[in-house]
Amino acid sequence: MTTTSSVVTSLLSALDSRRIGEIASNLDEPPQAVTTGMESLTASMLAGMANKAGDSSWMNLLHKLVSQAPSNVNVADLASAATSSTRPSPATSSLVDSGKSFLSLIFGQNQSAVMDAVGSFTGLRSGVLNSLMSLAAPLLMTTLGRLVRDSRMSATGLKDLVTHEADGVRGMLPAGFSDLLRGAPPSIVTTQNTRPTAIGTIAQPTSRNWLWLIPLLLIPLLFYWGYRARHRPAEVVNPPAAIANLGNFVNRSLPDGTILNVPAYGVESQLLGFIQDPNKGIDSNLWFNYDRLLFDTDSATLRPESQEQLRNIAAILRTYPNVHIKIGGYTDNTGDPASNLTLSQDRANGVMGQLVNLGVSADRMEAQGYGEQYPVADNATAAGRAQNRRIAMNVTQK
């Protein structure tokens, strides 16, 4: 995928290569065309929201709509309802209707013109685009809803989010798209010349021309950090001294063809190395520390920045179905020991719950909170306490 938006990436992560293949088959289109269409349609919705972000009343309506979106979505049922004649469940049918309200709020009378412009840009037929939009709109609505709820985001925060995200997806839009949103026809509409990859893999750069994307890729992450730093302090749950020593990002291949782009010495690489080495046996004393998880301070609420690592771990565990793990939660010694024990258990449970939501069977995992037991550094220093606040995992079966 060649996206520079964390929202687009999060949305499309719900569609693996098998699901994309099924959608493509239903629509009689190549999987690459489906990927391109989903990216462009999602980008158009983000651009539409950013276009109206200056209207506080409108933003309040958007905030209310996405806040009420369901947390759990049956993606298979939604995809079938959007791209085939399959009758959806009542819950999915209601979600599709909410998606239509979402689109109407974003585009109003410009919706047909937007679809025509995206169709010319991607080369997809109008019927295909309408089907894909029936899928993309509910998925974007629920994705934003999760971010709003998980981050306790206000309407102003949502405004900042969509504005920054829209900046990262301009390359997925027709030229002159901003004019179209203001009611004028786009000055130039061209067909995109791209080579999208299947969902679930990371595009392999063919030259050094991709290096200019690095600053853009950092924009959403920096925004998340900056926004939350202003509204509630983040608590990093991993050894911060180790972050600088994670090495460069490298590609790690999984047996199912998925390619993960992860730090060379990060927890994903460590876990894969252990699983793939037949000479390494189960060791109850061998724990792998997550290195890119963030929680709200004194809370078990995971920050959105944590999702990349959780998705990577889930992909590894799905690929190796015989592997079982134990998730351990730890705190420093600040505050009440009993409260720390409860917090560590809640955080371990939260990480396990996220992995379950990402497709890992619950019967392959257990979660245990240890509170301030088993410190790995000196609690007398801030750096030591930060290292002791951690989430780790132990492989109990491979």
Tab-separated table of C-alpha atoms in Angstrom:
chain	number	residue	atom	x	y	z
A	1	MET	CA	0.000	0.000	0.000
A	2	THR	CA	1.263	3.392	-0.864
A	3	THR	CA	-0.653	5.463	1.661
A	4	THR	CA	0.710	8.267	3.807
A	5	SER	CA	-2.320	8.429	6.126
A	6	SER	CA	-2.550	6.449	9.347
A	7	VAL	CA	-6.357	6.537	9.100
A	8	VAL	CA	-6.305	5.079	5.579
A	9	THR	CA	-3.830	2.422	6.690
A	10	SER	CA	-5.947	1.556	9.727
A	11	LEU	CA	-9.085	1.312	7.619
A	12	LEU	CA	-7.531	-0.877	4.943
A	13	SER	CA	-5.907	-3.155	7.532
A	14	ALA	CA	-9.399	-4.579	8.068
A	15	LEU	CA	-9.222	-5.989	4.517
A	16	ASP	CA	-6.621	-8.719	4.056
A	17	SER	CA	-5.528	-10.039	0.669
A	18	ARG	CA	-8.121	-12.831	0.737
A	19	ARG	CA	-10.943	-10.396	1.405
A	20	ILE	CA	-9.710	-8.062	-1.333
A	21	GLY	CA	-9.648	-11.043	-3.696
A	22	GLU	CA	-13.255	-11.898	-2.853
A	23	ILE	CA	-14.356	-8.296	-3.384
A	24	ALA	CA	-12.477	-8.153	-6.677
A	25	SER	CA	-14.138	-11.373	-7.822
A	26	ASN	CA	-17.606	-10.060	-6.935
A	27	LEU	CA	-16.939	-6.847	-8.857
A	28	ASP	CA	-15.089	-8.490	-11.755
A	29	GLU	CA	-12.077	-6.233	-11.230
A	30	PRO	CA	-8.379	-6.950	-10.511
A	31	PRO	CA	-7.440	-6.883	-6.799
A	32	GLN	CA	-5.029	-4.000	-7.478
A	33	ALA	CA	-7.887	-1.913	-8.880
A	34	VAL	CA	-9.971	-2.585	-5.767
A	35	THR	CA	-7.100	-1.456	-3.563
A	36	THR	CA	-6.645	1.726	-5.592
A	37	GLY	CA	-10.367	2.438	-5.501
A	38	MET	CA	-10.599	1.999	-1.731
A	39	GLU	CA	-7.617	4.285	-1.197
A	40	SER	CA	-8.947	7.017	-3.481
A	41	LEU	CA	-12.464	6.892	-2.069
A	42	THR	CA	-11.196	7.061	1.507
A	43	ALA	CA	-8.909	9.944	0.545
A	44	SER	CA	-11.836	11.778	-1.041
A	45	MET	CA	-13.852	11.476	2.177
A	46	LEU	CA	-10.951	12.785	4.262
A	47	ALA	CA	-10.528	15.688	1.851
A	48	GLY	CA	-14.249	16.402	2.035
A	49	MET	CA	-14.147	16.509	5.828
A	50	ALA	CA	-11.075	18.744	5.820
A	51	ASN	CA	-12.858	21.094	3.408
A	52	LYS	CA	-15.598	21.681	6.011
A	53	ALA	CA	-13.387	21.515	9.085
A	54	GLY	CA	-13.594	25.295	9.608
A	55	ASP	CA	-17.333	25.058	10.315
A	56	SER	CA	-17.590	24.285	14.048
A	57	SER	CA	-21.298	23.373	13.847
A	58	TRP	CA	-20.591	20.930	11.041
A	59	MET	CA	-17.667	19.428	12.984
A	60	ASN	CA	-19.926	18.904	15.990
A	61	LEU	CA	-22.359	16.968	13.781
A	62	LEU	CA	-19.521	14.854	12.380
A	63	HIS	CA	-18.130	14.232	15.864
A	64	LYS	CA	-21.543	13.085	17.088
A	65	LEU	CA	-22.071	10.788	14.085
A	66	VAL	CA	-18.717	8.998	14.300
A	67	SER	CA	-18.904	8.788	18.110
A	68	GLN	CA	-22.091	6.759	17.739
A	69	ALA	CA	-20.578	4.359	15.185
A	70	PRO	CA	-20.295	0.760	16.421
A	71	SER	CA	-16.974	-0.521	17.717
A	72	ASN	CA	-17.264	-4.011	16.246
A	73	VAL	CA	-17.903	-4.431	12.536
A	74	ASN	CA	-18.535	-7.689	10.697
A	75	VAL	CA	-16.222	-6.862	7.804
A	76	ALA	CA	-17.093	-10.028	5.876
A	77	ASP	CA	-20.828	-9.303	6.025
A	78	LEU	CA	-20.265	-5.630	5.187
A	79	ALA	CA	-18.058	-6.476	2.196
A	80	SER	CA	-20.583	-9.007	0.881
A	81	ALA	CA	-23.451	-6.565	1.314
A	82	ALA	CA	-21.555	-3.825	-0.515
A	83	THR	CA	-20.209	-5.848	-3.435
A	84	SER	CA	-22.664	-8.706	-4.024
A	85	SER	CA	-26.366	-9.492	-3.777
A	86	THR	CA	-25.966	-11.140	-0.361
A	87	ARG	CA	-28.615	-10.029	2.113
A	88	PRO	CA	-26.870	-8.304	5.057
A	89	SER	CA	-27.643	-8.863	8.723
A	90	PRO	CA	-29.791	-6.199	10.436
A	91	ALA	CA	-26.695	-4.771	12.148
A	92	THR	CA	-24.820	-4.504	8.861
A	93	SER	CA	-27.822	-3.026	7.089
A	94	SER	CA	-28.025	-0.343	9.788
A	95	LEU	CA	-24.306	0.344	9.406
A	96	VAL	CA	-24.664	0.736	5.625
A	97	ASP	CA	-27.481	3.244	6.178
A	98	SER	CA	-25.300	5.149	8.646
A	99	GLY	CA	-22.568	5.191	6.013
A	100	LYS	CA	-24.970	6.850	3.583
A	101	SER	CA	-25.730	9.538	6.171
A	102	PHE	CA	-21.991	9.942	6.680
A	103	LEU	CA	-21.479	10.510	2.934
A	104	SER	CA	-24.375	12.922	2.718
A	105	LEU	CA	-22.931	14.946	5.587
A	106	ILE	CA	-19.502	15.091	3.915
A	107	PHE	CA	-20.413	15.790	0.292
A	108	GLY	CA	-24.055	16.896	0.198
A	109	GLN	CA	-25.097	17.664	-3.406
A	110	ASN	CA	-21.517	17.216	-4.634
A	111	GLN	CA	-21.493	13.461	-4.099
A	112	SER	CA	-22.196	12.529	-7.735
A	113	ALA	CA	-19.521	14.917	-9.005
A	114	VAL	CA	-17.036	13.478	-6.511
A	115	MET	CA	-17.753	9.935	-7.669
A	116	ASP	CA	-17.388	10.957	-11.329
A	117	ALA	CA	-14.031	12.604	-10.621
A	118	VAL	CA	-12.703	9.607	-8.696
A	119	GLY	CA	-13.971	7.306	-11.454
A	120	SER	CA	-12.029	9.236	-14.089
A	121	PHE	CA	-8.982	9.291	-11.828
A	122	THR	CA	-8.949	5.550	-11.092
A	123	GLY	CA	-10.466	4.229	-14.306
A	124	LEU	CA	-13.128	2.279	-12.373
A	125	ARG	CA	-16.731	1.977	-13.517
A	126	SER	CA	-19.375	3.949	-11.607
A	127	GLY	CA	-21.113	0.783	-10.419
A	128	VAL	CA	-17.855	-0.564	-8.998
A	129	LEU	CA	-17.102	2.738	-7.276
A	130	ASN	CA	-20.584	2.881	-5.751
A	131	SER	CA	-20.111	-0.617	-4.354
A	132	LEU	CA	-16.688	0.227	-2.961
A	133	MET	CA	-17.982	3.453	-1.434
A	134	SER	CA	-20.714	1.437	0.321
A	135	LEU	CA	-17.858	-0.419	1.977
A	136	ALA	CA	-15.407	2.453	2.456
A	137	ALA	CA	-17.833	4.884	4.090
A	138	PRO	CA	-18.899	2.649	7.006
A	139	LEU	CA	-15.308	1.512	7.527
A	140	LEU	CA	-14.008	5.090	7.686
A	141	MET	CA	-16.847	6.119	9.975
A	142	THR	CA	-16.127	3.293	12.426
A	143	THR	CA	-12.354	3.866	12.214
A	144	LEU	CA	-12.792	7.520	13.169
A	145	GLY	CA	-15.253	6.509	15.851
A	146	ARG	CA	-12.707	4.218	17.505
A	147	LEU	CA	-10.080	6.975	17.432
A	148	VAL	CA	-12.498	9.506	18.938
A	149	ARG	CA	-13.571	7.181	21.741
A	150	ASP	CA	-10.165	5.660	22.513
A	151	SER	CA	-8.491	9.069	22.635
A	152	ARG	CA	-11.384	10.961	24.261
A	153	MET	CA	-11.119	13.276	21.283
A	154	SER	CA	-13.194	16.439	21.142
A	155	ALA	CA	-14.697	17.925	17.991
A	156	THR	CA	-11.694	20.247	17.837
A	157	GLY	CA	-9.353	17.271	18.056
A	158	LEU	CA	-11.270	15.531	15.270
A	159	LYS	CA	-10.927	18.683	13.168
A	160	ASP	CA	-7.148	18.643	13.660
A	161	LEU	CA	-7.038	14.937	12.842
A	162	VAL	CA	-8.919	15.070	9.539
A	163	THR	CA	-7.015	18.204	8.466
A	164	HIS	CA	-3.645	16.542	8.988
A	165	GLU	CA	-4.763	13.236	7.502
A	166	ALA	CA	-6.118	14.959	4.397
A	167	ASP	CA	-2.704	16.515	3.821
A	168	GLY	CA	-1.231	13.031	3.563
A	169	VAL	CA	-3.586	11.721	0.879
A	170	ARG	CA	-3.448	14.434	-1.766
A	171	GLY	CA	-1.671	12.097	-4.166
A	172	MET	CA	-4.714	9.804	-4.187
A	173	LEU	CA	-7.043	12.552	-5.413
A	174	PRO	CA	-7.771	13.993	-8.871
A	175	ALA	CA	-6.098	17.286	-9.694
A	176	GLY	CA	-8.409	20.170	-8.822
A	177	PHE	CA	-10.347	18.096	-6.290
A	178	SER	CA	-10.488	20.996	-3.813
A	179	ASP	CA	-12.239	23.109	-6.471
A	180	LEU	CA	-14.803	20.358	-6.956
A	181	LEU	CA	-15.578	20.322	-3.223
A	182	ARG	CA	-16.306	24.045	-3.427
A	183	GLY	CA	-18.818	23.406	-6.182
A	184	ALA	CA	-16.594	24.085	-9.206
A	185	PRO	CA	-15.586	21.335	-11.679
A	186	PRO	CA	-12.049	20.037	-11.223
A	187	SER	CA	-9.622	21.749	-13.559
A	188	ILE	CA	-7.856	18.552	-14.546
A	189	VAL	CA	-8.928	14.959	-14.041
A	190	THR	CA	-6.391	12.332	-14.948
A	191	THR	CA	-6.168	8.594	-14.622
A	192	GLN	CA	-3.836	7.511	-11.872
A	193	ASN	CA	-0.821	5.534	-13.010
A	194	THR	CA	-0.041	3.424	-9.960
A	195	ARG	CA	1.018	-0.066	-9.071
A	196	PRO	CA	-0.857	-0.768	-5.818
A	197	THR	CA	0.026	-3.837	-3.777
A	198	ALA	CA	-2.266	-6.291	-2.089
A	199	ILE	CA	-3.627	-5.419	1.351
A	200	GLY	CA	-1.563	-7.074	4.059
A	201	THR	CA	1.754	-6.458	2.358
A	202	ILE	CA	4.045	-3.464	2.247
A	203	ALA	CA	5.084	-2.092	-1.103
A	204	GLN	CA	8.675	-2.651	-2.051
A	205	PRO	CA	10.322	0.570	-3.264
A	206	THR	CA	11.802	0.279	-6.715
A	207	SER	CA	14.167	3.222	-6.406
A	208	ARG	CA	15.382	5.868	-3.996
A	209	ASN	CA	12.688	8.207	-5.299
A	210	TRP	CA	10.458	7.051	-2.418
A	211	LEU	CA	12.689	8.727	0.209
A	212	TRP	CA	10.742	11.982	0.001
A	213	LEU	CA	7.783	10.145	1.541
A	214	ILE	CA	9.505	9.669	4.895
A	215	PRO	CA	8.621	13.118	6.327
A	216	LEU	CA	5.017	12.706	5.151
A	217	LEU	CA	4.760	9.303	6.778
A	218	LEU	CA	5.738	10.877	10.080
A	219	ILE	CA	3.079	13.608	9.971
A	220	PRO	CA	0.150	11.563	11.368
A	221	LEU	CA	2.292	10.049	14.109
A	222	LEU	CA	3.700	13.435	15.138
A	223	PHE	CA	0.207	14.851	15.169
A	224	TYR	CA	-1.049	12.110	17.447
A	225	TRP	CA	1.819	12.644	19.854
A	226	GLY	CA	1.454	16.421	19.792
A	227	TYR	CA	-2.307	16.393	20.266
A	228	ARG	CA	-2.260	14.011	23.192
A	229	ALA	CA	0.673	15.732	24.801
A	230	ARG	CA	-1.466	18.880	24.967
A	231	HIS	CA	-4.550	17.134	26.350
A	232	ARG	CA	-3.317	14.244	28.477
A	233	PRO	CA	0.220	13.038	29.101
A	234	ALA	CA	1.228	9.767	27.523
A	235	GLU	CA	2.817	6.996	29.501
A	236	VAL	CA	5.304	4.956	27.529
A	237	VAL	CA	5.197	1.325	28.534
A	238	ASN	CA	8.494	-0.043	27.296
A	239	PRO	CA	12.171	0.513	28.114
A	240	PRO	CA	12.836	3.976	26.554
A	241	ALA	CA	16.596	3.480	26.574
A	242	ALA	CA	16.072	0.583	24.192
A	243	ILE	CA	14.060	2.588	21.661
A	244	ALA	CA	17.165	4.274	20.286
A	245	ASN	CA	18.771	0.863	19.852
A	246	LEU	CA	16.037	-0.832	17.855
A	247	GLY	CA	18.021	-0.468	14.634
A	248	ASN	CA	16.834	0.472	11.164
A	249	PHE	CA	13.484	-0.673	9.824
A	250	VAL	CA	13.826	-3.859	7.768
A	251	ASN	CA	11.433	-6.174	5.949
A	252	ARG	CA	10.521	-9.469	7.623
A	253	SER	CA	8.709	-12.077	5.521
A	254	LEU	CA	6.042	-14.336	6.987
A	255	PRO	CA	5.180	-17.769	5.544
A	256	ASP	CA	1.821	-16.517	4.233
A	257	GLY	CA	3.561	-13.887	2.079
A	258	THR	CA	2.937	-10.936	4.382
A	259	ILE	CA	5.884	-8.560	4.638
A	260	LEU	CA	6.304	-6.608	7.858
A	261	ASN	CA	8.437	-3.480	8.005
A	262	VAL	CA	9.792	-3.495	11.562
A	263	PRO	CA	12.889	-2.410	13.540
A	264	ALA	CA	15.773	-4.844	13.142
A	265	TYR	CA	16.035	-5.381	16.896
A	266	GLY	CA	12.438	-4.675	17.888
A	267	VAL	CA	10.080	-7.075	19.590
A	268	GLU	CA	8.608	-8.304	16.299
A	269	SER	CA	12.055	-9.340	15.039
A	270	GLN	CA	12.888	-10.941	18.376
A	271	LEU	CA	9.655	-12.919	18.449
A	272	LEU	CA	10.048	-14.088	14.852
A	273	GLY	CA	13.638	-15.129	15.471
A	274	PHE	CA	12.601	-17.213	18.462
A	275	ILE	CA	9.663	-18.866	16.697
A	276	GLN	CA	11.634	-19.677	13.557
A	277	ASP	CA	14.693	-21.091	15.357
A	278	PRO	CA	14.120	-24.829	15.959
A	279	ASN	CA	16.988	-24.875	18.452
A	280	LYS	CA	15.255	-22.449	20.828
A	281	GLY	CA	12.928	-24.167	23.259
A	282	ILE	CA	10.255	-22.878	25.605
A	283	ASP	CA	11.745	-20.888	28.479
A	284	SER	CA	9.495	-19.438	31.183
A	285	ASN	CA	12.180	-16.870	31.980
A	286	LEU	CA	12.468	-15.517	28.423
A	287	TRP	CA	10.248	-12.461	27.983
A	288	PHE	CA	10.035	-10.147	24.979
A	289	ASN	CA	9.294	-6.505	25.825
A	290	TYR	CA	6.944	-4.561	23.581
A	291	ASP	CA	8.845	-1.452	22.537
A	292	ARG	CA	6.250	0.853	20.904
A	293	LEU	CA	3.184	0.769	23.169
A	294	LEU	CA	1.696	3.893	24.745
A	295	PHE	CA	-1.083	4.145	27.329
A	296	ASP	CA	-2.862	7.090	28.855
A	297	THR	CA	-1.142	7.870	32.167
A	298	ASP	CA	-2.458	5.734	35.040
A	299	SER	CA	-4.877	4.131	32.591
A	300	ALA	CA	-5.262	0.923	30.619
A	301	THR	CA	-6.364	2.860	27.522
A	302	LEU	CA	-3.991	2.170	24.650
A	303	ARG	CA	-3.062	5.097	22.407
A	304	PRO	CA	-3.628	4.773	18.624
A	305	GLU	CA	0.152	4.894	18.126
A	306	SER	CA	0.271	1.384	19.614
A	307	GLN	CA	-1.753	-0.179	16.823
A	308	GLU	CA	1.117	-0.670	14.372
A	309	GLN	CA	3.035	-2.945	16.737
A	310	LEU	CA	-0.112	-4.779	17.833
A	311	ARG	CA	-1.033	-5.437	14.189
A	312	ASN	CA	2.469	-6.765	13.523
A	313	ILE	CA	2.349	-9.114	16.508
A	314	ALA	CA	-1.127	-10.294	15.509
A	315	ALA	CA	0.085	-10.994	11.953
A	316	ILE	CA	2.933	-13.106	13.331
A	317	LEU	CA	0.660	-15.071	15.666
A	318	ARG	CA	-1.926	-15.666	12.926
A	319	THR	CA	0.810	-17.029	10.674
A	320	TYR	CA	2.063	-19.414	13.381
A	321	PRO	CA	-1.179	-20.891	14.793
A	322	ASN	CA	0.622	-23.331	17.119
A	323	VAL	CA	2.300	-20.544	19.063
A	324	HIS	CA	0.788	-19.637	22.444
A	325	ILE	CA	1.855	-16.658	24.531
A	326	LYS	CA	1.523	-15.182	28.006
A	327	ILE	CA	1.227	-11.397	28.244
A	328	GLY	CA	2.695	-9.788	31.349
A	329	GLY	CA	1.930	-6.308	32.640
A	330	TYR	CA	4.285	-4.414	34.970
A	331	THR	CA	4.400	-1.010	36.666
A	332	ASP	CA	6.950	1.017	38.598
A	333	ASN	CA	6.684	1.345	42.396
A	334	THR	CA	5.011	4.765	42.387
A	335	GLY	CA	1.657	4.841	44.180
A	336	ASP	CA	-0.374	2.147	45.884
A	337	PRO	CA	0.866	-1.431	45.252
A	338	ALA	CA	-2.661	-2.827	45.031
A	339	SER	CA	-3.666	-0.189	42.494
A	340	ASN	CA	-0.503	-0.876	40.504
A	341	LEU	CA	-1.324	-4.578	40.434
A	342	THR	CA	-4.810	-3.841	39.141
A	343	LEU	CA	-3.466	-1.433	36.524
A	344	SER	CA	-0.900	-3.951	35.292
A	345	GLN	CA	-3.605	-6.619	34.963
A	346	ASP	CA	-5.919	-4.243	33.114
A	347	ARG	CA	-3.152	-3.301	30.695
A	348	ALA	CA	-2.222	-6.919	30.037
A	349	ASN	CA	-5.913	-7.713	29.470
A	350	GLY	CA	-6.185	-4.727	27.131
A	351	VAL	CA	-3.280	-5.880	24.973
A	352	MET	CA	-4.714	-9.387	24.828
A	353	GLY	CA	-8.116	-7.969	23.878
A	354	GLN	CA	-6.569	-5.959	21.046
A	355	LEU	CA	-4.849	-9.076	19.696
A	356	VAL	CA	-8.155	-10.973	19.851
A	357	ASN	CA	-9.803	-8.164	17.877
A	358	LEU	CA	-7.015	-8.550	15.311
A	359	GLY	CA	-7.796	-12.212	14.747
A	360	VAL	CA	-5.734	-14.120	17.336
A	361	SER	CA	-7.746	-16.772	19.179
A	362	ALA	CA	-8.165	-16.011	22.885
A	363	ASP	CA	-7.450	-19.628	23.840
A	364	ARG	CA	-3.867	-19.163	22.634
A	365	MET	CA	-3.147	-16.382	25.103
A	366	GLU	CA	-3.271	-15.555	28.790
A	367	ALA	CA	-2.731	-12.237	30.541
A	368	GLN	CA	-1.135	-11.694	33.944
A	369	GLY	CA	-0.512	-8.478	35.852
A	370	TYR	CA	2.517	-8.417	38.142
A	371	GLY	CA	2.304	-4.828	39.375
A	372	GLU	CA	5.618	-3.564	40.675
A	373	GLN	CA	7.116	-7.051	41.004
A	374	TYR	CA	10.157	-8.030	38.949
A	375	PRO	CA	11.686	-4.586	38.259
A	376	VAL	CA	14.329	-4.541	35.551
A	377	ALA	CA	15.807	-1.164	36.536
A	378	ASP	CA	16.224	1.148	39.535
A	379	ASN	CA	12.911	2.710	40.607
A	380	ALA	CA	14.843	5.551	42.257
A	381	THR	CA	15.348	7.212	38.847
A	382	ALA	CA	12.838	8.416	36.253
A	383	ALA	CA	14.594	6.419	33.546
A	384	GLY	CA	14.501	3.296	35.698
A	385	ARG	CA	10.812	3.694	36.479
A	386	ALA	CA	10.062	4.116	32.783
A	387	GLN	CA	11.799	0.811	32.040
A	388	ASN	CA	9.829	-0.952	34.763
A	389	ARG	CA	6.515	0.166	33.228
A	390	ARG	CA	6.282	-2.402	30.495
A	391	ILE	CA	4.247	-5.018	28.678
A	392	ALA	CA	6.085	-8.229	27.818
A	393	MET	CA	5.232	-11.616	26.366
A	394	ASN	CA	6.512	-15.114	26.955
A	395	VAL	CA	6.078	-17.913	24.399
A	396	THR	CA	4.488	-20.857	26.198
A	397	GLN	CA	4.082	-23.107	23.154
A	398	LYS	CA	5.625	-23.130	19.676
